[in-house]
Short mmCIF file of C-alpha atoms in Angstrom, two decimals:
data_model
loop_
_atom_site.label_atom_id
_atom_site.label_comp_id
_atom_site.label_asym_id
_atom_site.label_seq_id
_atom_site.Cartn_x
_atom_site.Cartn_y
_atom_site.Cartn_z
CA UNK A 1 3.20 27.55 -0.32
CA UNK A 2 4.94 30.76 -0.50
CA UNK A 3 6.30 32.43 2.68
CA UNK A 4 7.37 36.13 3.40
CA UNK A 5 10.75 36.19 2.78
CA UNK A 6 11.17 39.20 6.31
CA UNK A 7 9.86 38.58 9.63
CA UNK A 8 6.68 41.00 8.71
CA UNK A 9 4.15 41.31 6.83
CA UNK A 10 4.20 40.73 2.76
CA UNK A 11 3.29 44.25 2.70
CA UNK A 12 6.12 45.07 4.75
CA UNK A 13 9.98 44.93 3.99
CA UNK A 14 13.61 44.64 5.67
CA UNK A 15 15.54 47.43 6.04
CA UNK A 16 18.82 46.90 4.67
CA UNK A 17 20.43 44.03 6.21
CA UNK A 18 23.64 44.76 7.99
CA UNK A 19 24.46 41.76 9.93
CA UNK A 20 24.65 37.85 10.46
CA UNK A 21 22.58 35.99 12.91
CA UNK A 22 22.55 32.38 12.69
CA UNK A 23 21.21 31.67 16.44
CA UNK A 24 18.60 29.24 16.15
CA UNK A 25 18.39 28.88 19.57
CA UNK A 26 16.03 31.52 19.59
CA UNK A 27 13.94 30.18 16.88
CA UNK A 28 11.54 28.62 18.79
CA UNK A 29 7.35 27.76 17.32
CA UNK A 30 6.20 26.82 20.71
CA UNK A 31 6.94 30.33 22.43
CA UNK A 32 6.01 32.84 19.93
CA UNK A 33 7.10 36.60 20.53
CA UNK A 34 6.55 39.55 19.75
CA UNK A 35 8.78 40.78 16.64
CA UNK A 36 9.78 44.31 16.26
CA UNK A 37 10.22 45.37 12.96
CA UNK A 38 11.01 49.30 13.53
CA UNK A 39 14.82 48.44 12.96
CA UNK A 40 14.70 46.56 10.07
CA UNK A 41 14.45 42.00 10.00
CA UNK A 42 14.46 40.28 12.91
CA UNK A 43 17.09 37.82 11.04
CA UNK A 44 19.80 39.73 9.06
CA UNK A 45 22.45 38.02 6.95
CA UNK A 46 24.86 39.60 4.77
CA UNK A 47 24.61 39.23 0.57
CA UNK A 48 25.99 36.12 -0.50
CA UNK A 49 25.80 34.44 3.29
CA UNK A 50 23.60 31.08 3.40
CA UNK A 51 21.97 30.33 6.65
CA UNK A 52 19.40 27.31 4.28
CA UNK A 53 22.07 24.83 5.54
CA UNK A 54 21.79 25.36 9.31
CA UNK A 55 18.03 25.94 9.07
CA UNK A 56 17.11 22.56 6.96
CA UNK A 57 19.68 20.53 9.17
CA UNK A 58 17.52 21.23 12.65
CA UNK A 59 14.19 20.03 10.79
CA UNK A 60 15.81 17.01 9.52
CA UNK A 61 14.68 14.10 11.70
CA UNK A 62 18.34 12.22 11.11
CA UNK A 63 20.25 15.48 13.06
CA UNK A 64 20.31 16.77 16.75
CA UNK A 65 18.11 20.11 16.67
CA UNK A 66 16.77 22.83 19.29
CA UNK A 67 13.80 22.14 17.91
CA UNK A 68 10.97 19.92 20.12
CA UNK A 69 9.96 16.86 17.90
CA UNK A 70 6.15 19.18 17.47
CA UNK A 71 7.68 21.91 15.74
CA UNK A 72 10.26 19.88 14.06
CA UNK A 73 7.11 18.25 11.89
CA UNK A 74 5.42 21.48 11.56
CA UNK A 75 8.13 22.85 9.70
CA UNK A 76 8.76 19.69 7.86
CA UNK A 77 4.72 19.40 7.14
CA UNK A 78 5.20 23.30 5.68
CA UNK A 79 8.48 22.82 3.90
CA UNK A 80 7.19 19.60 2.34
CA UNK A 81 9.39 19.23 -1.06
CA UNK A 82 6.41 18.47 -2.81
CA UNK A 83 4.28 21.32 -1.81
CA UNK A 84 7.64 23.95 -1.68
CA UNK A 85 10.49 25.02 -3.38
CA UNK A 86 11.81 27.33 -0.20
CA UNK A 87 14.75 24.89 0.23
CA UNK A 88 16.41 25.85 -3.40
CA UNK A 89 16.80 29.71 -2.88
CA UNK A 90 19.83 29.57 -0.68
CA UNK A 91 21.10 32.62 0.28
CA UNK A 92 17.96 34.22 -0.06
CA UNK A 93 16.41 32.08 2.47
CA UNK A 94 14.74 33.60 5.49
CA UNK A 95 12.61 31.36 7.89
CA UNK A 96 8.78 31.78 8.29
CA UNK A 97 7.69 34.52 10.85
CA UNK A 98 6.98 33.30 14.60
CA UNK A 99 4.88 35.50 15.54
CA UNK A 100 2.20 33.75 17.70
CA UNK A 101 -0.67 34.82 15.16
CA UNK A 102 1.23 33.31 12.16
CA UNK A 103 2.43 30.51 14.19
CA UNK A 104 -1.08 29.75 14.85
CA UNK A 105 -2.59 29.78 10.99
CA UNK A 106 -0.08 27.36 10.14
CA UNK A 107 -0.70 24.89 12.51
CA UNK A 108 -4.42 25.68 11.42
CA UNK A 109 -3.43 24.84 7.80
CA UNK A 110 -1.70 22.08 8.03
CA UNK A 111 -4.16 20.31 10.53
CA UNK A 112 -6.36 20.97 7.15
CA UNK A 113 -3.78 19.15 5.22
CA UNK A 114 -3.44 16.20 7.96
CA UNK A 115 -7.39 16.05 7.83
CA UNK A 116 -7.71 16.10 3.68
CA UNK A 117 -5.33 13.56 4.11
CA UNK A 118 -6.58 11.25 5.84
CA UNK A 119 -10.08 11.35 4.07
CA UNK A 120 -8.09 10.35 1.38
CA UNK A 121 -6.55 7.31 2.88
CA UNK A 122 -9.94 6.46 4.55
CA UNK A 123 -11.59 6.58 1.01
CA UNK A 124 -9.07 4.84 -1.06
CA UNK A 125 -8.99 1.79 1.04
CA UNK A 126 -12.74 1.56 0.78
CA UNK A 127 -14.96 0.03 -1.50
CA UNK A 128 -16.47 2.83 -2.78
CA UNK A 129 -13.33 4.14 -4.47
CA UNK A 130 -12.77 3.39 -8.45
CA UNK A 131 -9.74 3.51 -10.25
CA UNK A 132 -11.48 6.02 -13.25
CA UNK A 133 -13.28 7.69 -11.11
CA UNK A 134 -11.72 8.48 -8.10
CA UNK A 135 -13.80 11.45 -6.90
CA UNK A 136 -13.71 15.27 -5.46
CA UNK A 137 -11.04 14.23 -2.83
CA UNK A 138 -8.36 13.31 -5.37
CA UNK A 139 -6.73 15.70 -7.98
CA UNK A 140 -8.60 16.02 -10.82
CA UNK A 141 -6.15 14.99 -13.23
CA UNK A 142 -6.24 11.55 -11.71
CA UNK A 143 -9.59 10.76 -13.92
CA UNK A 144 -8.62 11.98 -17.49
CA UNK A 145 -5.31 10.15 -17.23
CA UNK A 146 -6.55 6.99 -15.35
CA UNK A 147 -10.29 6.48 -17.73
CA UNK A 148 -7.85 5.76 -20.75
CA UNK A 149 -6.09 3.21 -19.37
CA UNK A 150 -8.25 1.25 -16.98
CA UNK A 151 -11.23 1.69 -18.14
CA UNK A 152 -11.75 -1.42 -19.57
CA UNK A 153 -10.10 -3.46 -16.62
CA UNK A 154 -12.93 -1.52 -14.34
CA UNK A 155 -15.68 -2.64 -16.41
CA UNK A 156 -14.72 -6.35 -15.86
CA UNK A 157 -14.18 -5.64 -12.31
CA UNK A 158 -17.03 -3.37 -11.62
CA UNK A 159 -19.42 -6.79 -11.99
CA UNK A 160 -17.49 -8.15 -8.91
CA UNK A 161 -18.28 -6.39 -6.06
CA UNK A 162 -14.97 -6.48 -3.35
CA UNK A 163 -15.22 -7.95 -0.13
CA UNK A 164 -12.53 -6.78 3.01
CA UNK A 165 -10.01 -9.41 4.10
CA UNK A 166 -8.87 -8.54 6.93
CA UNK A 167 -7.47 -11.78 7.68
CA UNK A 168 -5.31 -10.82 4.79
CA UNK A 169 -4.57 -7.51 5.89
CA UNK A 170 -3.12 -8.37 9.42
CA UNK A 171 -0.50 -10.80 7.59
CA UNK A 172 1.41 -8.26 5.82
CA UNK A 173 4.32 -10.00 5.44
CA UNK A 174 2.31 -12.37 2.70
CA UNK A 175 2.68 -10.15 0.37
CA UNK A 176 5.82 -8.31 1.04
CA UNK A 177 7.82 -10.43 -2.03
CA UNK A 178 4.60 -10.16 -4.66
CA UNK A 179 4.81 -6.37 -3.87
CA UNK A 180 7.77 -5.83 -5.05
CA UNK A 181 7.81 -7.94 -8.12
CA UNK A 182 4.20 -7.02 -8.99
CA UNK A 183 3.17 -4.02 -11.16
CA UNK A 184 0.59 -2.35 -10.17
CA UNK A 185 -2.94 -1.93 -11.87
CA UNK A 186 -2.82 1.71 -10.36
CA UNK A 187 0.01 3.87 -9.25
CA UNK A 188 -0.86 8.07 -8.66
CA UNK A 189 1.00 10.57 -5.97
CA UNK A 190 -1.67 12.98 -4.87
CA UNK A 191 0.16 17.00 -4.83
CA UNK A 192 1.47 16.48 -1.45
CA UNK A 193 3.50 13.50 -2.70
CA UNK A 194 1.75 10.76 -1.21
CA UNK A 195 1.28 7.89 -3.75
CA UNK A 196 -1.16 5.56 -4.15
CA UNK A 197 -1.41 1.90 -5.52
CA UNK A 198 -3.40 -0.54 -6.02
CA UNK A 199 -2.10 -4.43 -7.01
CA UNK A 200 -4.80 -7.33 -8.21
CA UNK A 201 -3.61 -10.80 -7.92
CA UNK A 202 -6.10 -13.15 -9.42
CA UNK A 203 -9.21 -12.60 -7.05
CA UNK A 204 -7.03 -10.36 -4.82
CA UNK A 205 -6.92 -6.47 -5.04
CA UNK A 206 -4.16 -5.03 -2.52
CA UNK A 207 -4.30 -1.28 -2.02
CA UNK A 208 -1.52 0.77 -0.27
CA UNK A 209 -0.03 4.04 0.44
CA UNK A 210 3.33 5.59 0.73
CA UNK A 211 3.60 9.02 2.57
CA UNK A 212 6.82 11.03 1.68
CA UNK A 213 10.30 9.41 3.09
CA UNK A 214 8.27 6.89 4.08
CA UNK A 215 7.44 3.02 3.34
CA UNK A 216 4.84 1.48 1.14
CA UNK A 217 2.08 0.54 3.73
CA UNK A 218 -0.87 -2.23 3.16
CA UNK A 219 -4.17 -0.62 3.93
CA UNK A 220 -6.79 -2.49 2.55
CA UNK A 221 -6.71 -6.31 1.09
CA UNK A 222 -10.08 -7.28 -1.05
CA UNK A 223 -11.44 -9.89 -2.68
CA UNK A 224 -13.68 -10.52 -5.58
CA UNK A 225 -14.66 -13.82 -3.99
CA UNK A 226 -17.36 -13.69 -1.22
CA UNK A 227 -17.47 -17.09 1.48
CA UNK A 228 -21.42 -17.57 -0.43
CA UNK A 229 -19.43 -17.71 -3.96
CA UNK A 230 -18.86 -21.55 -2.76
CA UNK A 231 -22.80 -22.71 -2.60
CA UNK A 232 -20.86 -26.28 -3.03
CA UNK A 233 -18.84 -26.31 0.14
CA UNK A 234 -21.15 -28.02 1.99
CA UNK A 235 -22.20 -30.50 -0.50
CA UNK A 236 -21.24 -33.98 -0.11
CA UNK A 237 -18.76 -35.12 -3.00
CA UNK A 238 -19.60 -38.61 -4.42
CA UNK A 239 -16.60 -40.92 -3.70
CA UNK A 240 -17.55 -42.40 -7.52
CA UNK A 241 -17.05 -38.79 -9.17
CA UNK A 242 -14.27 -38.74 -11.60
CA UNK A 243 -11.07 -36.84 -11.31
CA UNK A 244 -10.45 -34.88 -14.59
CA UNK A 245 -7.72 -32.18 -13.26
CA UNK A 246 -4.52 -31.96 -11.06
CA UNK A 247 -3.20 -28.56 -10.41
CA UNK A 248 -0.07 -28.47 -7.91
CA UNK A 249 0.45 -24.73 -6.43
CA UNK A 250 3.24 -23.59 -4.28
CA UNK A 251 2.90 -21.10 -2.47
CA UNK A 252 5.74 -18.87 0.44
CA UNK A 253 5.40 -20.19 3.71
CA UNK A 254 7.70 -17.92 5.80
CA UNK A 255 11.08 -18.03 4.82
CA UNK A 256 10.08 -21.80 3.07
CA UNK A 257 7.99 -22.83 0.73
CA UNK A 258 4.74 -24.87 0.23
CA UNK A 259 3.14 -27.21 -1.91
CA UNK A 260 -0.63 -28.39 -2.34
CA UNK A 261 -2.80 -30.24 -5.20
CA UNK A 262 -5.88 -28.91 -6.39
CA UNK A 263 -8.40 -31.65 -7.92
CA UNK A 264 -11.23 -31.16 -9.62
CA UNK A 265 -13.94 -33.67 -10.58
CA UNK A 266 -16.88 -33.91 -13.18
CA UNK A 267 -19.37 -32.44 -11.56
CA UNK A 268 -17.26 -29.52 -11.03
CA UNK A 269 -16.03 -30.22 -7.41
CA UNK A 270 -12.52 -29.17 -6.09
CA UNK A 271 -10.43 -31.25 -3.59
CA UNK A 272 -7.37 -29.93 -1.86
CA UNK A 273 -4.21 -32.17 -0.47
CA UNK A 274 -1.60 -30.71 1.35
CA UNK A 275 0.57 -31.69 3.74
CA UNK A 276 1.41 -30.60 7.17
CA UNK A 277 4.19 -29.18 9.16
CA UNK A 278 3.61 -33.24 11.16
CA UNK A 279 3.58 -34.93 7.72
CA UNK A 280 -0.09 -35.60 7.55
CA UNK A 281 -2.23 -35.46 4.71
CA UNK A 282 -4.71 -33.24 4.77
CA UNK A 283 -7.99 -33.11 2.26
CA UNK A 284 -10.90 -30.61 1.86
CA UNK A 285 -13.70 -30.46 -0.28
CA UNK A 286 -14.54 -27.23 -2.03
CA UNK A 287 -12.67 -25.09 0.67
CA UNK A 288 -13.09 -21.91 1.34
CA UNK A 289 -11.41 -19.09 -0.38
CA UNK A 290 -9.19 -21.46 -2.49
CA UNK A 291 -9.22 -18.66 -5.31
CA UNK A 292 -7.60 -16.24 -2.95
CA UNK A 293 -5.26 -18.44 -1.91
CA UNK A 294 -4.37 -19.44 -5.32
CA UNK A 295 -3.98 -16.05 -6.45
CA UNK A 296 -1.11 -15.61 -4.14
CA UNK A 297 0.90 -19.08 -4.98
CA UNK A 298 2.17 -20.40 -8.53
CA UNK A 299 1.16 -23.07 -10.59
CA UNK A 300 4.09 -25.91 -10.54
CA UNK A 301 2.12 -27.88 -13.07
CA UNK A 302 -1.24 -29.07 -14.09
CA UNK A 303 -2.63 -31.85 -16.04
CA UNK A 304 -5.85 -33.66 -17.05
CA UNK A 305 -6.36 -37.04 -15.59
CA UNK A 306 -9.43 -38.31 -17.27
CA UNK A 307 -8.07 -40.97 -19.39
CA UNK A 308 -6.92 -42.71 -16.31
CA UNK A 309 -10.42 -43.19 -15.00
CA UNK A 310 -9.45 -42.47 -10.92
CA UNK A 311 -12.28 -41.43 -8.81
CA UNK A 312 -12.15 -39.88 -5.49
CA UNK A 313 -12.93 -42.51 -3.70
CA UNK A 314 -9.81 -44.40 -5.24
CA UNK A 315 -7.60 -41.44 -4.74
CA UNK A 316 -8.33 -41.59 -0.87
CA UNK A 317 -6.36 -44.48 -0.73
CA UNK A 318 -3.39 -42.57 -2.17
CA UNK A 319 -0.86 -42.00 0.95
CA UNK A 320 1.76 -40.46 -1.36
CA UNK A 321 3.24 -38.71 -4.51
CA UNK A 322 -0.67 -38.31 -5.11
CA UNK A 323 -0.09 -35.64 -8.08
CA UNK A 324 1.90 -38.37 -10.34
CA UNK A 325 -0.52 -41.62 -9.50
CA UNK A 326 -3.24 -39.46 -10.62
CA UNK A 327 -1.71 -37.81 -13.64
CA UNK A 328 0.73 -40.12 -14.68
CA UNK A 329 3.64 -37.30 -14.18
CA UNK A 330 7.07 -39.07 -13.74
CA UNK A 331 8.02 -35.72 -12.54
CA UNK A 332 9.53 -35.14 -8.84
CA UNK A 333 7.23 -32.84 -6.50
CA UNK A 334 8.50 -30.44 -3.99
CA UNK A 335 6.65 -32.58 -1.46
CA UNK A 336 6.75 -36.21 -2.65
CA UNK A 337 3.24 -37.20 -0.54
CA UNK A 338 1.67 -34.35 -2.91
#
């Protein structure tokens, strides 16, 4: 974005400057005046005098400044870094024209932005947006550089449609430590320097965005796993079926951690143990969303249990250390009833 560098018109230049002026008390966007340019700049400095200091210090949102908070980010919105290099000519810098007229256009402009922008956000974090092929709203050097090295991963996905989790989304703080160990599948600032990423872990795709000086914010959490993907949740498992594999997960809880055991039988049914904050036991057939939920824990250790015959029904009776009496492990679990 390239400003005048006089308070006139392009077509219009200073006079010779002959003074220093570094009032910006009377630099004020919400009162526009009038500027007369018969005399030469409304803003004078000498050769070889910088005013870029004082200016860029009363639009920084850390310092005091004459400035009311509404101008402050309209001159931060047009002096974005990534958008403008007006902040490395230094001496040479002269502040945009306030003339109401010009005043106006610019708040016109960036409203523009503001809108663009958040068409953007509204897209990405829906489920119509794809990683290699993003679409008219996003730079167009998003899909020659993304199609090489996703495409491949979006095929696989593309057969799994996503489903919102909002549950997910309103407990942030879930995936605050995966965040920042996890790589992301997609990472891309837009020209403005807004970035863009989206995380997958297992069944779980996290998308967020991260405006300029600010922090990396969750706006949509999806899964490839729909409630109907279990059609054996309400099916009644057989206490004869036979266990053939222990998985225990642990997963953050807080500022803790937590454990639970996974089973899975022959005919293909899963049975979670956990236990409570009271020290119960608690056990579930086929629950729901126990993909997602494993996507966000780790796998302690798994084993296959079939050569000790147990069934369900026998491992019912199991009050504790339930991992080890049906694997055999001599091993000690973070929770010794699990």
């Amino acid at each position: 974005r390239q400003f005048q560098r006089s308070f006139g018109p392009m077509s219009v230049q200073p006079s010779r400057v002959a003074g220093v002026d570094l009032n910006l008390d009377e630099f004020n966007l919400s009162a526009p005046t009038p500027v007369s340019r018969e005399g030469g700049s409304a803003l004078q400095s000498d050769a070889g005098v910088d005013i870029s200091a004082a200016f860029w210090s009363s639009i920084n949102d850390e310092s005091a400044s004459m400035f009311s908070k509404e101008d402050k980010t309209l001159l931060r919105s047009i002096f974005n870094p990534s958008l403008s290099d007006r902040h490395l000519e230094g001496d040479r810098f002269v502040p945009p024209d306030t003339s109401s007229t010009y005043v106006q256009s610019l708040r016109f402009i960036i409203k523009e932005e503001e809108e663009v922008r958040r068409q953007r956000k509204k897209h990405f974090c829906g489920t119509s947006f794809v990683m290699d092929s993003p679409g008219q709203l996003f730079p167009s050097s998003w899909r020659a550089s993304v199609e090489i090295s996703h495409q491949e991963a979006s095929r696989k996905q593309s057969s799994r449609p996503l489903h919102p989790r909002l549950d997910y989304k309103a407990q942030a703080q879930v995936f605050e430590q995966a965040l920042k160990k996890a790589v992301p599948a997609f990472d891309k600032r837009t020209e403005d320097g807004t970035r863009y990423r989206i995380y997958r872990f297992g069944s779980l795709e996290v998308r967020t965005t991260e405006d300029t000086d600010e922090e990396e914010k969750i706006g949509a959490v999806f899964s490839h796993c729909a409630s109907t993907d279990a059609p054996k949740r309400h099916e009644l498992v057989k206490d004869e079926e036979r266990l053939v594999k222990a998985t225990e997960y642990v997963e953050a809880s807080g500022k803790d951690y937590h454990c639970y055991v996974v089973m899975e039988t022959e005919m293909k049914n899963t049975i979670l143990t956990e236990e409570l904050k009271n020290g119960t036991l608690r056990r579930e057939a086929n629950p729901k969303d126990l993909e997602d939920r494993n996507s966000l824990a780790k796998v302690l250790r798994s084993a296959d249990c079939t050569k000790f015959g147990l069934t369900v029904g026998g491992m019912k009776a199991l009050q504790s250390n339930i991992y080890n009496q049906v694997t055999g492990s001599r091993e000690t679990s973070f929770r010794m009833k699990c």
